[in-house]
Amino acid sequence: MKFFIDTADISEIRELAAAGFLDGVTTNPSLIAKTGRPIRDVIKEICQTIEGPVSAEVTAIHFDGMIAEGERLASIAANVAVKVPSTWDGFRACRALSQLGHKVNVTLCFSANQALLAAKAGATFISPFVGRLDDLGLDGMEVVREIRKIYDNDKSFTTEILASSIRTPLHVKQAAIAGADIATVPPAVLRNLAKHPLTDRGLESFLADWGKTGQAIL
């Protein structure tokens, strides 16, 4: 499973990219707004930092506006994936932009039916929002499993499942087990994948025993 990072913070992106764990970046209007910078400048800098897909989201809600904004965003760099919502106009825009040769990430997906339409429309990625479904007392990961089954049933589909609204390391593990192709995670969640209290305890014990020997490897 690939890791995308869900942020527009260029310092975080550079640090994680340097560590070798970053396959792509997802942004949205809220994350861009937090930077206080023009969207084109932010997306361009991110695209220059990593080679993988960088999702940049349209803010238009109607087809014509989505196409205009999508083409403008796609012109920033070759690795931009235009993000459109899981609405009727969004699926239409996905089809049109895909036919123009652009990568498209269909976002705000909350059902397998929406994911089916996205695949039919030629989406590069479908982004089911796991955490937001969990907030409603539903099983967000079940939607990922349903999408995986549907996509596996039709070998003509090439859309990748991008598990989104990931909030915990448990979500990451569940997404991998469910068959998601990608998980997009906040920086803190990605770093927390390395943490385990028994690892910390074992390391502390090893170092204490080593210290008693008075030796040094270097």
PDB file of C-alpha atoms in Angstrom:
ATOM      1  CA  MET A   1       0.000   0.000   0.000  1.00  0.00           C
ATOM      2  CA  LYS A   2       1.273   3.435  -0.935  1.00  0.00           C
ATOM      3  CA  PHE A   3       1.364   6.384   1.465  1.00  0.00           C
ATOM      4  CA  PHE A   4       0.175   9.849   0.518  1.00  0.00           C
ATOM      5  CA  ILE A   5       0.414  12.669   3.041  1.00  0.00           C
ATOM      6  CA  ASP A   6      -2.627  14.834   3.654  1.00  0.00           C
ATOM      7  CA  THR A   7      -1.165  18.305   4.083  1.00  0.00           C
ATOM      8  CA  ALA A   8      -0.092  21.458   2.257  1.00  0.00           C
ATOM      9  CA  ASP A   9       2.758  22.151   4.699  1.00  0.00           C
ATOM     10  CA  ILE A  10       5.846  22.096   2.491  1.00  0.00           C
ATOM     11  CA  SER A  11       8.249  21.571   5.411  1.00  0.00           C
ATOM     12  CA  GLU A  12       6.388  18.416   6.471  1.00  0.00           C
ATOM     13  CA  ILE A  13       6.327  17.188   2.883  1.00  0.00           C
ATOM     14  CA  ARG A  14      10.059  17.716   2.422  1.00  0.00           C
ATOM     15  CA  GLU A  15      10.917  15.952   5.669  1.00  0.00           C
ATOM     16  CA  LEU A  16       8.815  12.876   4.948  1.00  0.00           C
ATOM     17  CA  ALA A  17       9.879  12.762   1.303  1.00  0.00           C
ATOM     18  CA  ALA A  18      13.519  12.739   2.415  1.00  0.00           C
ATOM     19  CA  ALA A  19      12.753   9.768   4.672  1.00  0.00           C
ATOM     20  CA  GLY A  20      11.572   7.813   1.636  1.00  0.00           C
ATOM     21  CA  PHE A  21       8.054   7.039   2.838  1.00  0.00           C
ATOM     22  CA  LEU A  22       6.097   9.412   0.639  1.00  0.00           C
ATOM     23  CA  ASP A  23       4.397   8.341  -2.590  1.00  0.00           C
ATOM     24  CA  GLY A  24       2.158  11.362  -3.101  1.00  0.00           C
ATOM     25  CA  VAL A  25       0.351  14.312  -1.519  1.00  0.00           C
ATOM     26  CA  THR A  26      -3.309  15.221  -1.120  1.00  0.00           C
ATOM     27  CA  THR A  27      -4.507  18.749  -0.454  1.00  0.00           C
ATOM     28  CA  ASN A  28      -7.925  20.359  -0.185  1.00  0.00           C
ATOM     29  CA  PRO A  29      -9.229  23.936   0.087  1.00  0.00           C
ATOM     30  CA  SER A  30      -9.036  23.839   3.900  1.00  0.00           C
ATOM     31  CA  LEU A  31      -5.384  22.737   3.898  1.00  0.00           C
ATOM     32  CA  ILE A  32      -4.466  25.326   1.268  1.00  0.00           C
ATOM     33  CA  ALA A  33      -6.213  28.050   3.284  1.00  0.00           C
ATOM     34  CA  LYS A  34      -4.047  27.205   6.314  1.00  0.00           C
ATOM     35  CA  THR A  35      -0.900  28.106   4.366  1.00  0.00           C
ATOM     36  CA  GLY A  36      -2.092  31.661   3.687  1.00  0.00           C
ATOM     37  CA  ARG A  37      -0.503  31.441   0.228  1.00  0.00           C
ATOM     38  CA  PRO A  38      -1.885  31.387  -3.340  1.00  0.00           C
ATOM     39  CA  ILE A  39      -2.950  27.879  -4.352  1.00  0.00           C
ATOM     40  CA  ARG A  40      -0.866  27.867  -7.542  1.00  0.00           C
ATOM     41  CA  ASP A  41       2.302  28.701  -5.594  1.00  0.00           C
ATOM     42  CA  VAL A  42       1.636  25.996  -3.007  1.00  0.00           C
ATOM     43  CA  ILE A  43       0.824  23.265  -5.519  1.00  0.00           C
ATOM     44  CA  LYS A  44       3.778  24.177  -7.740  1.00  0.00           C
ATOM     45  CA  GLU A  45       6.211  23.969  -4.830  1.00  0.00           C
ATOM     46  CA  ILE A  46       4.823  20.624  -3.694  1.00  0.00           C
ATOM     47  CA  CYS A  47       5.016  19.238  -7.235  1.00  0.00           C
ATOM     48  CA  GLN A  48       8.654  20.305  -7.438  1.00  0.00           C
ATOM     49  CA  THR A  49       9.365  18.495  -4.160  1.00  0.00           C
ATOM     50  CA  ILE A  50       7.928  15.066  -4.979  1.00  0.00           C
ATOM     51  CA  GLU A  51       7.512  13.050  -8.150  1.00  0.00           C
ATOM     52  CA  GLY A  52       4.262  11.349  -7.124  1.00  0.00           C
ATOM     53  CA  PRO A  53       0.694  12.583  -7.635  1.00  0.00           C
ATOM     54  CA  VAL A  54      -0.328  15.826  -5.933  1.00  0.00           C
ATOM     55  CA  SER A  55      -4.079  16.306  -5.545  1.00  0.00           C
ATOM     56  CA  ALA A  56      -5.373  19.843  -6.009  1.00  0.00           C
ATOM     57  CA  GLU A  57      -9.096  20.386  -5.539  1.00  0.00           C
ATOM     58  CA  VAL A  58     -11.512  22.455  -7.580  1.00  0.00           C
ATOM     59  CA  THR A  59     -13.863  24.773  -5.690  1.00  0.00           C
ATOM     60  CA  ALA A  60     -16.494  25.075  -8.430  1.00  0.00           C
ATOM     61  CA  ILE A  61     -19.645  23.020  -7.893  1.00  0.00           C
ATOM     62  CA  HIS A  62     -20.953  22.979 -11.467  1.00  0.00           C
ATOM     63  CA  PHE A  63     -19.576  21.115 -14.481  1.00  0.00           C
ATOM     64  CA  ASP A  64     -18.298  24.044 -16.564  1.00  0.00           C
ATOM     65  CA  GLY A  65     -16.537  25.620 -13.603  1.00  0.00           C
ATOM     66  CA  MET A  66     -14.958  22.299 -12.607  1.00  0.00           C
ATOM     67  CA  ILE A  67     -13.570  21.835 -16.105  1.00  0.00           C
ATOM     68  CA  ALA A  68     -12.132  25.350 -16.224  1.00  0.00           C
ATOM     69  CA  GLU A  69     -10.593  25.105 -12.763  1.00  0.00           C
ATOM     70  CA  GLY A  70      -9.436  21.540 -13.365  1.00  0.00           C
ATOM     71  CA  GLU A  71      -7.542  22.474 -16.509  1.00  0.00           C
ATOM     72  CA  ARG A  72      -5.977  25.446 -14.751  1.00  0.00           C
ATOM     73  CA  LEU A  73      -4.817  23.259 -11.856  1.00  0.00           C
ATOM     74  CA  ALA A  74      -3.550  20.540 -14.186  1.00  0.00           C
ATOM     75  CA  SER A  75      -1.452  23.119 -16.024  1.00  0.00           C
ATOM     76  CA  ILE A  76       0.643  23.751 -12.892  1.00  0.00           C
ATOM     77  CA  ALA A  77       2.596  20.502 -13.208  1.00  0.00           C
ATOM     78  CA  ALA A  78       2.419  17.119 -14.884  1.00  0.00           C
ATOM     79  CA  ASN A  79       1.923  15.290 -11.577  1.00  0.00           C
ATOM     80  CA  VAL A  80      -1.175  17.239 -10.488  1.00  0.00           C
ATOM     81  CA  ALA A  81      -4.274  15.113  -9.906  1.00  0.00           C
ATOM     82  CA  VAL A  82      -7.393  17.243 -10.187  1.00  0.00           C
ATOM     83  CA  LYS A  83      -9.724  16.654  -7.256  1.00  0.00           C
ATOM     84  CA  VAL A  84     -13.490  16.752  -7.905  1.00  0.00           C
ATOM     85  CA  PRO A  85     -16.368  15.890  -5.563  1.00  0.00           C
ATOM     86  CA  SER A  86     -18.577  12.796  -5.702  1.00  0.00           C
ATOM     87  CA  THR A  87     -21.530  14.647  -7.215  1.00  0.00           C
ATOM     88  CA  TRP A  88     -23.249  14.238 -10.573  1.00  0.00           C
ATOM     89  CA  ASP A  89     -21.379  17.237 -11.967  1.00  0.00           C
ATOM     90  CA  GLY A  90     -18.206  15.910 -10.376  1.00  0.00           C
ATOM     91  CA  PHE A  91     -18.517  12.558 -12.125  1.00  0.00           C
ATOM     92  CA  ARG A  92     -19.199  14.306 -15.430  1.00  0.00           C
ATOM     93  CA  ALA A  93     -16.164  16.497 -14.897  1.00  0.00           C
ATOM     94  CA  CYS A  94     -14.100  13.450 -13.987  1.00  0.00           C
ATOM     95  CA  ARG A  95     -14.981  11.806 -17.276  1.00  0.00           C
ATOM     96  CA  ALA A  96     -14.222  14.930 -19.312  1.00  0.00           C
ATOM     97  CA  LEU A  97     -10.924  15.670 -17.552  1.00  0.00           C
ATOM     98  CA  SER A  98      -9.844  12.028 -17.764  1.00  0.00           C
ATOM     99  CA  GLN A  99     -10.534  12.009 -21.490  1.00  0.00           C
ATOM    100  CA  LEU A 100      -8.296  15.072 -21.774  1.00  0.00           C
ATOM    101  CA  GLY A 101      -5.493  13.020 -20.244  1.00  0.00           C
ATOM    102  CA  HIS A 102      -5.558  14.484 -16.728  1.00  0.00           C
ATOM    103  CA  LYS A 103      -5.278  12.486 -13.523  1.00  0.00           C
ATOM    104  CA  VAL A 104      -8.459  12.834 -11.452  1.00  0.00           C
ATOM    105  CA  ASN A 105      -9.089  12.149  -7.764  1.00  0.00           C
ATOM    106  CA  VAL A 106     -12.793  11.828  -6.953  1.00  0.00           C
ATOM    107  CA  THR A 107     -13.147  12.903  -3.342  1.00  0.00           C
ATOM    108  CA  LEU A 108     -15.837  13.061  -0.633  1.00  0.00           C
ATOM    109  CA  CYS A 109     -16.873   9.492  -1.426  1.00  0.00           C
ATOM    110  CA  PHE A 110     -19.125   7.887   1.174  1.00  0.00           C
ATOM    111  CA  SER A 111     -20.627   4.918  -0.666  1.00  0.00           C
ATOM    112  CA  ALA A 112     -19.672   2.051  -2.943  1.00  0.00           C
ATOM    113  CA  ASN A 113     -22.182   3.330  -5.500  1.00  0.00           C
ATOM    114  CA  GLN A 114     -20.314   6.624  -5.752  1.00  0.00           C
ATOM    115  CA  ALA A 115     -17.075   4.688  -6.191  1.00  0.00           C
ATOM    116  CA  LEU A 116     -18.658   2.649  -8.990  1.00  0.00           C
ATOM    117  CA  LEU A 117     -19.615   5.827 -10.846  1.00  0.00           C
ATOM    118  CA  ALA A 118     -16.125   7.234 -10.361  1.00  0.00           C
ATOM    119  CA  ALA A 119     -14.542   4.140 -11.883  1.00  0.00           C
ATOM    120  CA  LYS A 120     -16.967   4.250 -14.805  1.00  0.00           C
ATOM    121  CA  ALA A 121     -15.997   7.905 -15.294  1.00  0.00           C
ATOM    122  CA  GLY A 122     -12.319   6.994 -15.542  1.00  0.00           C
ATOM    123  CA  ALA A 123     -11.113   8.300 -12.176  1.00  0.00           C
ATOM    124  CA  THR A 124      -7.455   7.777 -11.357  1.00  0.00           C
ATOM    125  CA  PHE A 125      -8.270   7.676  -7.633  1.00  0.00           C
ATOM    126  CA  ILE A 126     -11.405   7.320  -5.522  1.00  0.00           C
ATOM    127  CA  SER A 127     -11.221   8.733  -1.981  1.00  0.00           C
ATOM    128  CA  PRO A 128     -13.644   7.097   0.478  1.00  0.00           C
ATOM    129  CA  PHE A 129     -13.744   9.115   3.716  1.00  0.00           C
ATOM    130  CA  VAL A 130     -13.370   6.494   6.434  1.00  0.00           C
ATOM    131  CA  GLY A 131     -13.180   8.713   9.519  1.00  0.00           C
ATOM    132  CA  ARG A 132     -16.197  10.825   8.670  1.00  0.00           C
ATOM    133  CA  LEU A 133     -18.323   7.697   8.230  1.00  0.00           C
ATOM    134  CA  ASP A 134     -17.096   6.434  11.601  1.00  0.00           C
ATOM    135  CA  ASP A 135     -18.193   9.759  13.119  1.00  0.00           C
ATOM    136  CA  LEU A 136     -21.774   8.895  12.147  1.00  0.00           C
ATOM    137  CA  GLY A 137     -21.593   5.504  13.850  1.00  0.00           C
ATOM    138  CA  LEU A 138     -21.056   3.703  10.526  1.00  0.00           C
ATOM    139  CA  ASP A 139     -18.211   1.391   9.514  1.00  0.00           C
ATOM    140  CA  GLY A 140     -16.092   3.497   7.200  1.00  0.00           C
ATOM    141  CA  MET A 141     -13.714   0.652   6.427  1.00  0.00           C
ATOM    142  CA  GLU A 142     -16.619  -1.503   5.245  1.00  0.00           C
ATOM    143  CA  VAL A 143     -17.042   0.941   2.352  1.00  0.00           C
ATOM    144  CA  VAL A 144     -13.396   0.375   1.410  1.00  0.00           C
ATOM    145  CA  ARG A 145     -13.979  -3.394   1.444  1.00  0.00           C
ATOM    146  CA  GLU A 146     -17.090  -3.020  -0.715  1.00  0.00           C
ATOM    147  CA  ILE A 147     -15.242  -0.845  -3.232  1.00  0.00           C
ATOM    148  CA  ARG A 148     -12.373  -3.345  -3.370  1.00  0.00           C
ATOM    149  CA  LYS A 149     -14.820  -6.155  -4.162  1.00  0.00           C
ATOM    150  CA  ILE A 150     -16.586  -4.132  -6.866  1.00  0.00           C
ATOM    151  CA  TYR A 151     -13.336  -3.101  -8.537  1.00  0.00           C
ATOM    152  CA  ASP A 152     -11.979  -6.648  -8.402  1.00  0.00           C
ATOM    153  CA  ASN A 153     -15.167  -7.900 -10.067  1.00  0.00           C
ATOM    154  CA  ASP A 154     -14.567  -5.696 -13.128  1.00  0.00           C
ATOM    155  CA  LYS A 155     -11.045  -6.029 -14.447  1.00  0.00           C
ATOM    156  CA  SER A 156     -11.568  -3.054 -16.774  1.00  0.00           C
ATOM    157  CA  PHE A 157     -11.477  -0.668 -13.805  1.00  0.00           C
ATOM    158  CA  THR A 158      -8.090   0.953 -13.193  1.00  0.00           C
ATOM    159  CA  THR A 159      -9.172   3.357 -10.434  1.00  0.00           C
ATOM    160  CA  GLU A 160      -7.043   3.123  -7.272  1.00  0.00           C
ATOM    161  CA  ILE A 161      -8.694   3.146  -3.844  1.00  0.00           C
ATOM    162  CA  LEU A 162      -7.270   6.021  -1.812  1.00  0.00           C
ATOM    163  CA  ALA A 163      -8.451   5.553   1.784  1.00  0.00           C
ATOM    164  CA  SER A 164      -8.999   9.043   3.191  1.00  0.00           C
ATOM    165  CA  SER A 165     -10.025  10.730   6.431  1.00  0.00           C
ATOM    166  CA  ILE A 166      -7.531   8.401   8.127  1.00  0.00           C
ATOM    167  CA  ARG A 167      -7.100   9.394  11.754  1.00  0.00           C
ATOM    168  CA  THR A 168      -5.230   6.628  13.539  1.00  0.00           C
ATOM    169  CA  PRO A 169      -2.574   3.962  12.924  1.00  0.00           C
ATOM    170  CA  LEU A 170      -5.393   1.417  13.322  1.00  0.00           C
ATOM    171  CA  HIS A 171      -7.145   2.982  10.344  1.00  0.00           C
ATOM    172  CA  VAL A 172      -3.963   2.552   8.306  1.00  0.00           C
ATOM    173  CA  LYS A 173      -3.684  -1.139   9.180  1.00  0.00           C
ATOM    174  CA  GLN A 174      -7.366  -1.723   8.472  1.00  0.00           C
ATOM    175  CA  ALA A 175      -7.085   0.023   5.112  1.00  0.00           C
ATOM    176  CA  ALA A 176      -4.148  -2.177   4.124  1.00  0.00           C
ATOM    177  CA  ILE A 177      -6.032  -5.319   5.161  1.00  0.00           C
ATOM    178  CA  ALA A 178      -9.154  -4.163   3.317  1.00  0.00           C
ATOM    179  CA  GLY A 179      -7.162  -3.860   0.104  1.00  0.00           C
ATOM    180  CA  ALA A 180      -6.819  -0.093  -0.294  1.00  0.00           C
ATOM    181  CA  ASP A 181      -4.163   0.813  -2.832  1.00  0.00           C
ATOM    182  CA  ILE A 182      -3.229   3.995  -0.964  1.00  0.00           C
ATOM    183  CA  ALA A 183      -3.815   5.607   2.415  1.00  0.00           C
ATOM    184  CA  THR A 184      -3.569   9.366   2.706  1.00  0.00           C
ATOM    185  CA  VAL A 185      -2.660  10.322   6.237  1.00  0.00           C
ATOM    186  CA  PRO A 186      -1.791  13.377   8.327  1.00  0.00           C
ATOM    187  CA  PRO A 187       1.939  13.643   9.072  1.00  0.00           C
ATOM    188  CA  ALA A 188       1.496  12.730  12.744  1.00  0.00           C
ATOM    189  CA  VAL A 189      -0.337   9.507  11.908  1.00  0.00           C
ATOM    190  CA  LEU A 190       2.388   8.450   9.474  1.00  0.00           C
ATOM    191  CA  ARG A 191       5.064   8.983  12.117  1.00  0.00           C
ATOM    192  CA  ASN A 192       3.007   7.120  14.734  1.00  0.00           C
ATOM    193  CA  LEU A 193       3.116   3.966  12.627  1.00  0.00           C
ATOM    194  CA  ALA A 194       6.655   3.457  13.935  1.00  0.00           C
ATOM    195  CA  LYS A 195       5.675   3.678  17.599  1.00  0.00           C
ATOM    196  CA  HIS A 196       5.084   0.790  19.994  1.00  0.00           C
ATOM    197  CA  PRO A 197       5.575   0.832  23.777  1.00  0.00           C
ATOM    198  CA  LEU A 198       7.263  -2.588  23.748  1.00  0.00           C
ATOM    199  CA  THR A 199       9.802  -1.337  21.222  1.00  0.00           C
ATOM    200  CA  ASP A 200      10.614   1.610  23.489  1.00  0.00           C
ATOM    201  CA  ARG A 201      10.814  -0.658  26.543  1.00  0.00           C
ATOM    202  CA  GLY A 202      13.007  -3.202  24.787  1.00  0.00           C
ATOM    203  CA  LEU A 203      15.384  -0.528  23.491  1.00  0.00           C
ATOM    204  CA  GLU A 204      15.689   0.978  26.965  1.00  0.00           C
ATOM    205  CA  SER A 205      16.564  -2.459  28.386  1.00  0.00           C
ATOM    206  CA  PHE A 206      19.119  -3.214  25.687  1.00  0.00           C
ATOM    207  CA  LEU A 207      20.862   0.123  26.174  1.00  0.00           C
ATOM    208  CA  ALA A 208      20.926  -0.276  29.949  1.00  0.00           C
ATOM    209  CA  ASP A 209      22.572  -3.695  29.632  1.00  0.00           C
ATOM    210  CA  TRP A 210      25.038  -2.390  27.053  1.00  0.00           C
ATOM    211  CA  GLY A 211      25.960   0.534  29.277  1.00  0.00           C
ATOM    212  CA  LYS A 212      27.051  -1.889  31.994  1.00  0.00           C
ATOM    213  CA  THR A 213      29.660  -3.433  29.717  1.00  0.00           C
ATOM    214  CA  GLY A 214      31.564  -0.164  29.316  1.00  0.00           C
ATOM    215  CA  GLN A 215      32.013  -0.927  25.605  1.00  0.00           C
ATOM    216  CA  ALA A 216      31.576   1.311  22.549  1.00  0.00           C
ATOM    217  CA  ILE A 217      31.008   0.175  18.982  1.00  0.00           C
ATOM    218  CA  LEU A 218      32.788   3.238  17.592  1.00  0.00           C
TER     219      LEU A 218
END
